[in-house]
CSV table of C-alpha atoms and ligand atoms in Angstrom, one decimal:
chain,number,residue,atom,x,y,z
A,1,UNK,CA,18.1,11.9,20.6
A,2,UNK,CA,14.4,10.8,20.6
A,3,UNK,CA,12.7,7.5,19.5
A,4,UNK,CA,13.2,6.3,15.8
A,5,UNK,CA,10.4,7.2,13.5
A,6,UNK,CA,9.9,5.8,10.0
A,7,UNK,CA,6.9,6.8,8.0
A,8,UNK,CA,6.6,8.0,4.4
A,9,UNK,CA,6.4,11.6,5.9
A,10,UNK,CA,9.1,11.4,8.4
A,11,UNK,CA,12.3,9.6,8.9
A,12,UNK,CA,14.3,10.4,12.1
A,13,UNK,CA,16.7,8.0,13.7
A,14,UNK,CA,18.5,7.8,17.2
A,15,UNK,CA,21.7,9.7,16.8
A,16,UNK,CA,21.2,9.7,13.0
A,17,UNK,CA,21.7,5.9,12.7
A,18,UNK,CA,18.7,4.1,11.5
A,19,UNK,CA,18.1,0.8,13.3
A,20,UNK,CA,17.1,-1.4,10.3
A,21,UNK,CA,16.8,-4.6,12.2
A,22,UNK,CA,14.1,-2.9,14.4
A,23,UNK,CA,12.2,-1.5,11.3
A,24,UNK,CA,12.1,-5.1,9.8
A,25,UNK,CA,10.7,-6.4,13.0
A,26,UNK,CA,8.3,-3.6,13.6
A,27,UNK,CA,7.1,-3.6,10.0
A,28,UNK,CA,6.9,-7.4,9.6
A,29,UNK,CA,8.7,-7.6,6.5
A,30,UNK,CA,11.6,-10.1,5.7
A,31,UNK,CA,15.3,-9.9,5.0
A,32,UNK,CA,16.6,-10.8,1.9
A,33,UNK,CA,19.0,-13.8,2.3
A,34,UNK,CA,21.9,-15.0,0.0
A,35,UNK,CA,19.5,-18.0,-1.2
A,36,UNK,CA,17.0,-15.5,-2.5
A,37,UNK,CA,19.7,-13.6,-4.3
A,38,UNK,CA,21.0,-16.7,-5.8
A,39,UNK,CA,17.5,-17.8,-7.0
A,40,UNK,CA,17.0,-14.4,-8.5
A,41,UNK,CA,20.4,-14.8,-10.4
A,42,UNK,CA,19.4,-18.1,-11.7
A,43,UNK,CA,16.0,-17.2,-12.8
A,44,UNK,CA,17.2,-14.0,-14.6
A,45,UNK,CA,20.5,-15.4,-15.9
A,46,UNK,CA,22.2,-12.2,-14.8
A,47,UNK,CA,24.4,-11.3,-11.9
A,48,UNK,CA,22.6,-9.7,-9.0
A,49,UNK,CA,22.8,-5.9,-9.0
A,50,UNK,CA,25.5,-4.6,-6.6
A,51,UNK,CA,22.6,-3.0,-4.5
A,52,UNK,CA,21.5,-6.4,-3.8
A,53,UNK,CA,24.9,-8.1,-3.2
A,54,UNK,CA,25.8,-5.3,-0.8
A,55,UNK,CA,22.5,-5.5,1.2
A,56,UNK,CA,21.4,-2.0,0.1
A,57,UNK,CA,18.0,-3.5,-1.2
A,58,UNK,CA,17.8,-5.8,2.1
A,59,UNK,CA,14.1,-6.3,2.7
A,60,UNK,CA,11.1,-7.8,1.0
A,61,UNK,CA,7.5,-8.9,1.2
A,62,UNK,CA,6.5,-11.9,-0.9
A,63,UNK,CA,9.3,-11.8,-3.4
A,64,UNK,CA,9.3,-15.6,-3.4
A,65,UNK,CA,5.8,-15.6,-4.7
A,66,UNK,CA,6.7,-13.2,-7.6
A,67,UNK,CA,9.6,-15.5,-8.4
A,68,UNK,CA,7.5,-18.7,-8.2
A,69,UNK,CA,5.0,-17.2,-10.5
A,70,UNK,CA,7.6,-15.9,-13.0
A,71,UNK,CA,9.2,-19.4,-12.9
A,72,UNK,CA,5.9,-20.8,-14.0
A,73,UNK,CA,5.7,-18.2,-16.9
A,74,UNK,CA,3.5,-15.6,-15.2
A,75,UNK,CA,4.8,-12.1,-15.8
A,76,UNK,CA,4.4,-9.3,-13.2
A,77,UNK,CA,4.5,-5.4,-13.5
A,78,UNK,CA,6.8,-3.1,-11.5
A,79,UNK,CA,5.4,0.0,-9.8
A,80,UNK,CA,7.5,2.9,-8.4
A,81,UNK,CA,7.2,6.7,-8.2
A,82,UNK,CA,8.4,10.0,-7.2
A,83,UNK,CA,6.7,13.0,-5.2
A,84,UNK,CA,8.0,15.9,-7.2
A,85,UNK,CA,9.1,18.3,-4.4
A,86,UNK,CA,12.3,19.7,-6.1
A,87,UNK,CA,13.4,20.7,-9.5
A,88,UNK,CA,15.3,17.3,-10.0
A,89,UNK,CA,16.1,13.9,-8.4
A,90,UNK,CA,18.8,13.5,-5.8
A,91,UNK,CA,20.9,10.6,-5.3
A,92,UNK,CA,18.6,8.7,-3.1
A,93,UNK,CA,15.8,8.8,-5.6
A,94,UNK,CA,18.3,7.7,-8.2
A,95,UNK,CA,19.1,4.6,-6.3
A,96,UNK,CA,15.4,3.6,-6.7
A,97,UNK,CA,15.4,4.2,-10.4
A,98,UNK,CA,18.7,2.6,-11.2
A,99,UNK,CA,17.5,-0.5,-9.3
A,100,UNK,CA,14.1,-0.4,-11.1
A,101,UNK,CA,15.9,-0.3,-14.4
A,102,UNK,CA,17.9,-3.4,-13.4
A,103,UNK,CA,14.6,-5.2,-12.6
A,104,UNK,CA,12.9,-4.1,-15.8
A,105,UNK,CA,15.9,-5.3,-17.9
A,106,UNK,CA,16.5,-8.5,-15.8
A,107,UNK,CA,12.7,-9.7,-15.9
A,108,UNK,CA,11.6,-7.9,-19.2
A,109,UNK,CA,8.4,-6.6,-17.5
A,110,UNK,CA,6.3,-3.6,-17.7
A,111,UNK,CA,6.7,-0.7,-15.4
A,112,UNK,CA,4.4,2.1,-14.2
A,113,UNK,CA,5.8,5.3,-12.6
A,114,UNK,CA,3.6,7.6,-10.4
A,115,UNK,CA,4.2,11.2,-10.1
A,116,UNK,CA,2.5,12.1,-7.0
A,117,UNK,CA,2.2,15.8,-7.7
A,118,UNK,CA,-1.3,15.7,-6.0
A,119,UNK,CA,0.4,14.6,-2.7
A,120,UNK,CA,3.1,17.5,-3.0
A,121,UNK,CA,0.2,19.9,-3.5
A,122,UNK,CA,-1.4,18.8,-0.4
A,123,UNK,CA,1.7,18.6,1.8
A,124,UNK,CA,3.7,21.5,0.6
A,125,UNK,CA,3.0,25.1,-0.2
A,126,UNK,CA,3.3,24.6,-4.0
A,127,UNK,CA,0.6,25.2,-6.6
A,128,UNK,CA,-0.8,22.5,-8.6
A,129,UNK,CA,0.6,23.9,-11.8
A,130,UNK,CA,4.1,24.1,-10.3
A,131,UNK,CA,3.9,20.5,-8.8
A,132,UNK,CA,2.9,19.4,-12.3
A,133,UNK,CA,6.0,21.2,-13.8
A,134,UNK,CA,8.3,19.9,-11.3
A,135,UNK,CA,6.9,16.4,-12.0
A,136,UNK,CA,7.5,16.8,-15.7
A,137,UNK,CA,11.0,17.8,-15.0
A,138,UNK,CA,11.8,15.0,-12.5
A,139,UNK,CA,10.2,12.6,-15.3
A,140,UNK,CA,13.0,13.7,-17.6
A,141,UNK,CA,15.6,12.7,-15.1
A,142,UNK,CA,13.8,9.3,-14.7
A,143,UNK,CA,13.8,8.7,-18.5
A,144,UNK,CA,17.5,9.4,-18.6
A,145,UNK,CA,18.0,6.3,-16.3
A,146,UNK,CA,17.4,4.3,-19.7
A,147,UNK,CA,13.9,3.0,-19.2
A,148,UNK,CA,12.3,1.3,-22.3
A,149,UNK,CA,9.4,3.4,-23.8
A,150,UNK,CA,7.7,0.2,-24.9
A,151,UNK,CA,7.5,-1.1,-21.6
A,152,UNK,CA,7.1,2.1,-19.5
A,153,UNK,CA,4.3,4.4,-18.6
A,154,UNK,CA,4.8,7.5,-16.5
A,155,UNK,CA,1.8,9.3,-15.1
A,156,UNK,CA,0.9,12.5,-13.1
A,157,UNK,CA,-1.7,11.9,-10.7
A,158,UNK,CA,-3.2,15.4,-11.4
A,159,UNK,CA,-3.7,14.2,-15.0
A,160,UNK,CA,-4.4,10.5,-14.9
A,161,UNK,CA,-6.3,9.7,-11.8
A,162,UNK,CA,-9.7,9.0,-13.3
A,163,UNK,CA,-11.5,5.9,-14.9
A,164,UNK,CA,-10.2,2.5,-13.8
A,165,UNK,CA,-7.6,4.0,-11.5
A,166,UNK,CA,-10.3,6.4,-9.7
A,167,UNK,CA,-12.5,3.4,-9.4
A,168,UNK,CA,-9.8,1.5,-7.4
A,169,UNK,CA,-8.9,4.7,-5.4
A,170,UNK,CA,-12.6,5.0,-4.4
A,171,UNK,CA,-13.0,1.5,-3.5
A,172,UNK,CA,-10.0,1.5,-1.5
A,173,UNK,CA,-10.7,4.7,0.3
A,174,UNK,CA,-14.2,3.0,1.2
A,175,UNK,CA,-12.2,0.3,3.2
A,176,UNK,CA,-10.0,2.9,5.1
A,177,UNK,CA,-11.1,4.7,8.2
A,178,UNK,CA,-9.6,8.1,9.1
A,179,UNK,CA,-8.4,6.6,12.5
A,180,UNK,CA,-6.6,3.9,10.5
A,181,UNK,CA,-4.9,6.3,8.3
A,182,UNK,CA,-3.8,8.4,11.4
A,183,UNK,CA,-2.3,5.4,13.1
A,184,UNK,CA,-0.5,4.2,10.1
A,185,UNK,CA,0.9,7.4,8.7
A,186,UNK,CA,1.3,9.4,11.8
A,187,UNK,CA,-1.5,11.8,10.8
A,188,UNK,CA,-4.0,13.6,13.0
A,189,UNK,CA,-7.6,12.8,12.0
A,190,UNK,CA,-8.9,15.9,13.8
A,191,UNK,CA,-6.5,18.5,12.7
A,192,UNK,CA,-4.9,17.3,9.4
A,193,UNK,CA,-6.6,18.3,6.2
A,194,UNK,CA,-8.7,15.7,4.3
A,195,UNK,CA,-6.3,15.3,1.4
A,196,UNK,CA,-3.7,14.0,3.7
A,197,UNK,CA,-6.0,11.2,4.8
A,198,UNK,CA,-7.2,10.5,1.3
A,199,UNK,CA,-3.8,10.6,-0.6
A,200,UNK,CA,-2.7,7.1,0.7
A,201,UNK,CA,-5.5,5.5,-1.5
A,202,UNK,CA,-4.0,7.2,-4.5
A,203,UNK,CA,-0.7,5.6,-3.9
A,204,UNK,CA,-2.0,2.2,-3.0
A,205,UNK,CA,-4.3,1.9,-6.1
A,206,UNK,CA,-1.7,1.6,-8.7
A,207,UNK,CA,-0.3,-1.4,-7.0
A,208,UNK,CA,-3.3,-3.3,-8.6
A,209,UNK,CA,-3.2,-4.0,-12.3
A,210,UNK,CA,-6.8,-3.3,-12.9
A,211,UNK,CA,-6.1,0.3,-12.1
A,212,UNK,CA,-4.7,0.4,-15.6
A,213,UNK,CA,-7.1,-0.8,-18.2
A,214,UNK,CA,-5.6,1.3,-21.0
A,215,UNK,CA,-2.0,0.1,-20.1
A,216,UNK,CA,-2.5,-3.6,-19.3
A,217,UNK,CA,-5.9,-4.2,-20.9
A,218,UNK,CA,-9.2,-4.2,-19.3
A,219,UNK,CA,-9.5,-6.2,-16.0
A,220,UNK,CA,-6.1,-7.9,-16.5
A,221,UNK,CA,-5.0,-9.3,-13.1
A,222,UNK,CA,-1.1,-9.3,-12.9
A,223,UNK,CA,1.1,-9.4,-9.9
A,224,UNK,CA,2.9,-6.3,-8.8
A,225,UNK,CA,6.5,-5.9,-7.5
A,226,UNK,CA,7.3,-2.5,-5.9
A,227,UNK,CA,10.9,-1.4,-5.6
A,228,UNK,CA,11.2,1.5,-2.9
A,229,UNK,CA,13.0,2.6,0.2
A,230,UNK,CA,11.6,1.1,3.3
A,231,UNK,CA,9.8,4.3,4.4
A,232,UNK,CA,7.1,3.5,1.8
A,233,UNK,CA,6.3,0.1,3.3
A,234,UNK,CA,3.1,1.4,5.3
A,235,UNK,CA,1.3,2.3,2.1
A,236,UNK,CA,2.0,-1.2,0.6
A,237,UNK,CA,1.4,-3.1,3.9
A,238,UNK,CA,-2.1,-1.6,3.8
A,239,UNK,CA,-2.5,-2.6,0.1
A,240,UNK,CA,-1.5,-6.2,1.0
A,241,UNK,CA,-4.2,-6.1,3.7
A,242,UNK,CA,-6.8,-4.7,1.3
A,243,UNK,CA,-6.0,-7.2,-1.6
A,244,UNK,CA,-8.2,-10.1,-0.5
A,245,UNK,CA,-11.2,-7.8,-0.2
A,246,UNK,CA,-10.5,-6.6,-3.9
A,247,UNK,CA,-10.0,-10.3,-4.9
A,248,UNK,CA,-6.7,-9.1,-6.4
A,249,UNK,CA,-3.0,-10.3,-5.8
A,250,UNK,CA,-1.2,-9.0,-2.9
A,251,UNK,CA,1.5,-6.6,-4.0
A,252,UNK,CA,5.1,-7.7,-3.4
A,253,UNK,CA,7.8,-5.4,-2.1
A,254,UNK,CA,11.7,-5.2,-2.5
A,255,UNK,CA,12.9,-2.5,-0.2
A,256,UNK,CA,16.1,-0.4,0.4
A,257,UNK,CA,18.0,1.3,3.0
A,258,UNK,CA,18.3,5.1,2.9
A,259,UNK,CA,21.2,6.9,1.3
A,260,UNK,CA,22.1,9.1,4.3
A,261,UNK,CA,22.2,12.9,4.2
A,262,UNK,CA,25.6,14.5,3.4
A,263,UNK,CA,26.2,15.6,7.0
A,264,UNK,CA,24.6,12.5,8.6
A,265,UNK,CA,24.4,12.6,12.3
A,266,UNK,CA,21.8,15.3,12.0
A,267,UNK,CA,19.0,13.2,13.3
A,268,UNK,CA,17.4,12.6,9.8
A,269,UNK,CA,18.2,9.3,8.6
A,270,UNK,CA,18.1,10.1,4.8
A,271,UNK,CA,19.0,12.3,2.1
A,272,UNK,CA,16.0,14.6,1.5
A,273,UNK,CA,14.9,17.2,-1.1
A,274,UNK,CA,13.1,18.8,1.6
A,275,UNK,CA,16.5,19.8,3.1
A,276,UNK,CA,18.5,20.8,0.1
A,277,UNK,CA,21.9,20.9,2.1
A,278,UNK,CA,21.5,17.2,2.9
A,279,UNK,CA,21.3,16.3,-0.9
A,280,UNK,CA,23.5,16.0,-4.0
A,281,UNK,CA,20.9,16.4,-7.1
A,282,UNK,CA,21.5,14.8,-10.2
A,283,UNK,CA,21.9,18.1,-11.9
A,284,UNK,CA,24.8,19.2,-9.8
A,285,UNK,CA,28.1,19.9,-11.5
A,286,UNK,CA,31.4,18.4,-10.5
A,287,UNK,CA,32.3,21.6,-8.7
A,288,UNK,CA,29.0,21.5,-6.7
A,289,UNK,CA,29.6,17.9,-5.8
A,290,UNK,CA,33.1,18.6,-4.5
A,291,UNK,CA,31.8,21.6,-2.4
A,292,UNK,CA,29.0,19.5,-0.9
A,293,UNK,CA,31.3,16.7,0.0
A,294,UNK,CA,33.8,19.0,1.7
A,295,UNK,CA,31.3,19.1,4.7
A,296,UNK,CA,30.4,15.5,4.4
A,297,UNK,CA,30.6,13.0,7.3
A,298,UNK,CA,32.9,9.9,7.2
A,299,UNK,CA,29.9,7.5,7.5
A,300,UNK,CA,28.2,9.4,4.4
A,301,UNK,CA,31.4,9.1,2.2
A,302,UNK,CA,31.7,5.5,3.0
A,303,UNK,CA,28.0,5.0,2.3
A,304,UNK,CA,28.0,6.9,-0.9
A,305,UNK,CA,31.0,4.8,-2.0
A,306,UNK,CA,29.1,1.6,-1.3
A,307,UNK,CA,26.1,2.6,-3.1
A,308,UNK,CA,27.8,3.9,-6.3
A,309,UNK,CA,31.3,2.5,-6.7
A,310,UNK,CA,30.3,-0.5,-8.9
A,311,UNK,CA,33.5,-2.5,-8.8
A,312,UNK,CA,33.8,-4.7,-5.6
A,313,UNK,CA,37.6,-4.9,-5.6
A,314,UNK,CA,38.1,-1.0,-6.0
A,315,UNK,CA,35.6,-0.4,-3.2
A,316,UNK,CA,37.3,-3.0,-0.8
A,317,UNK,CA,40.7,-1.3,-1.6
A,318,UNK,CA,39.3,2.2,-0.9
A,319,UNK,CA,37.9,1.0,2.4
A,320,UNK,CA,41.0,-1.0,3.4
A,321,UNK,CA,43.4,1.8,2.6
A,322,UNK,CA,41.3,4.3,4.6
A,323,UNK,CA,41.2,2.1,7.6
A,324,UNK,CA,45.0,1.5,7.4
A,325,UNK,CA,45.6,5.2,6.9
A,326,UNK,CA,47.0,4.9,3.5
A,327,UNK,CA,44.0,7.0,2.2
A,328,UNK,CA,42.9,10.1,4.1
A,329,UNK,CA,39.3,11.2,4.2
A,330,UNK,CA,40.3,14.0,1.7
A,331,UNK,CA,41.4,11.2,-0.7
A,332,UNK,CA,38.2,9.2,-0.3
A,333,UNK,CA,36.2,12.3,-1.0
A,334,UNK,CA,38.2,12.9,-4.1
A,335,UNK,CA,37.6,9.3,-5.2
A,336,UNK,CA,33.9,9.7,-4.4
A,337,UNK,CA,33.5,12.9,-6.5
A,338,UNK,CA,35.0,11.1,-9.4
A,339,UNK,CA,32.5,8.1,-8.9
A,340,UNK,CA,29.5,10.4,-8.5
A,341,UNK,CA,30.5,12.5,-11.4
A,342,UNK,CA,30.9,9.5,-13.8
A,343,UNK,CA,27.3,8.5,-12.9
A,344,UNK,CA,25.8,12.1,-13.1
A,345,UNK,CA,27.7,13.3,-16.1
A,346,UNK,CA,26.4,10.2,-18.1
A,347,UNK,CA,22.8,11.1,-16.8
A,348,UNK,CA,23.1,14.7,-17.7
A,349,UNK,CA,24.2,13.9,-21.2
A,350,UNK,CA,21.2,11.5,-21.7
A,351,UNK,CA,18.8,14.0,-20.1
A,352,UNK,CA,19.8,16.6,-22.7
A,353,UNK,CA,18.2,14.2,-25.3
A,354,UNK,CA,15.0,13.9,-23.5
A,355,UNK,CA,12.8,16.6,-25.0
A,356,UNK,CA,9.0,17.3,-24.5
A,357,UNK,CA,8.1,14.9,-27.4
A,358,UNK,CA,9.9,11.9,-25.8
A,359,UNK,CA,8.4,12.9,-22.3
A,360,UNK,CA,5.0,13.0,-23.8
A,361,UNK,CA,5.4,9.6,-25.3
A,362,UNK,CA,6.3,8.0,-21.9
A,363,UNK,CA,3.2,9.8,-20.4
A,364,UNK,CA,0.8,8.7,-23.1
A,365,UNK,CA,-1.5,5.8,-21.9
A,366,UNK,CA,-0.9,2.8,-24.2
A,367,UNK,CA,-0.5,-0.8,-23.9
A,368,UNK,CA,3.1,-1.7,-22.3
A,369,UNK,CA,2.2,-5.3,-21.4
B,401,LIG,P1,12.2,13.9,-0.4
B,401,LIG,O1,11.9,14.6,0.9
B,401,LIG,O2,13.7,13.8,-0.7
B,401,LIG,O3,11.4,14.3,-1.7
B,401,LIG,P2,10.5,11.6,-0.5
B,401,LIG,O4,10.6,10.3,0.3
B,401,LIG,O5,9.4,12.5,-0.2
B,401,LIG,O6,11.9,12.3,-0.2
B,401,LIG,P3,9.6,10.4,-2.9
B,401,LIG,O7,9.8,11.2,-4.2
B,401,LIG,O8,8.4,10.4,-2.1
B,401,LIG,O9,10.7,11.2,-1.9
B,401,LIG,O10,10.4,9.1,-3.0
B,401,LIG,C1,10.6,8.4,-4.2
B,401,LIG,C2,11.4,7.2,-3.9
B,401,LIG,O11,12.6,7.5,-3.4
B,401,LIG,C3,10.6,6.4,-2.7
B,401,LIG,O12,10.9,5.1,-2.9
B,401,LIG,C4,11.5,6.7,-1.5
B,401,LIG,O13,11.4,5.8,-0.5
B,401,LIG,C5,12.8,6.8,-2.1
B,401,LIG,N1,13.8,7.7,-1.4
B,401,LIG,C6,13.6,9.0,-0.9
B,401,LIG,N2,14.8,9.5,-0.3
B,401,LIG,C7,15.6,8.4,-0.2
B,401,LIG,C8,17.0,8.2,0.3
B,401,LIG,N3,17.6,9.1,0.8
B,401,LIG,N4,17.5,6.9,0.1
B,401,LIG,C9,16.9,5.9,-0.6
B,401,LIG,N5,15.7,6.1,-1.1
B,401,LIG,C10,15.1,7.3,-1.0
């Protein structure tokens, strides 16, 4: 199989196995070491999330600076997002929001969530109205993860990119050449539509607090921490290069591995909404989960257990029993469907309570600082 490619628009791996050590060295981010995790636990007075303990969130940029500032009493804000390309989130997206919720609770900080419906309009054959509808539906999944209304603002780019945010988008775009965009994102400046070249500025701008004068207060300068999978790194590498020119803080990142696709080994390194057979969606029933897992690769089953079985001892026992032959792959799949259903059933119950009124509240610009 060909070379490994990891950009926000394409993840392909040699023989389906992503080489994370190579990404870290190519991208120039840092590994999260045990000392950093200990420091985080000490500062938040909470045990580290299993995603941290298990090396799922494994890399970062400038997390130390965020912790230094926090220790001195300076708060930061969290920024993450979703490009609504499907009716609902899949488990890979859920990983991001579960972890973001842990960070919001552990540090008690505000959070902005971008719905990049504009991006999906440019990249996919979907109307703007449909992208917005998908975005609102995805936002209900996101809210069911338990985010606190008084600390959380969710925005649709099609609705909200104006005012201070648009000022920053424009300033950022004035620093970026088409050639640089092509090189960083694997685009073609000659043949790709203009919207693809412009979009990165729209994803970069919310990493700066001055984009949100109605949410943080006018001109407020706050540090930003971005939880995301490592494919999003190119946007924020750029944001960090631009920060000194904007006289703003460099955004920091905390970055995860990918949840693999169900069948793995298919050349794509990650579960993706763009290939629905690769994905378990948060709206799936127990029956659907079982059906999808029937064709799952061993490595995906083990990976999903590592992501979603919260209890360390139970997880170790499952893995050990599988290695020794005491548990078959069928047994593991049964265990896994129970583990996943517990997470999804709870989420689906919470989503049933998220009506349009609650959604509108989360999407109403208001101070969350
Ligand atoms: P998809 O093709 O599935 O829609 P995407 O990368 O376009 O994938 P986004 O909505 O842009 O999806 O991503 C939202 C967040 O979820 C980003 O931080 C992205 O890196 C992360 N993400 C997407 N797929 C996975 C995955 N399989 N495992 C872990 N994180 C993922």
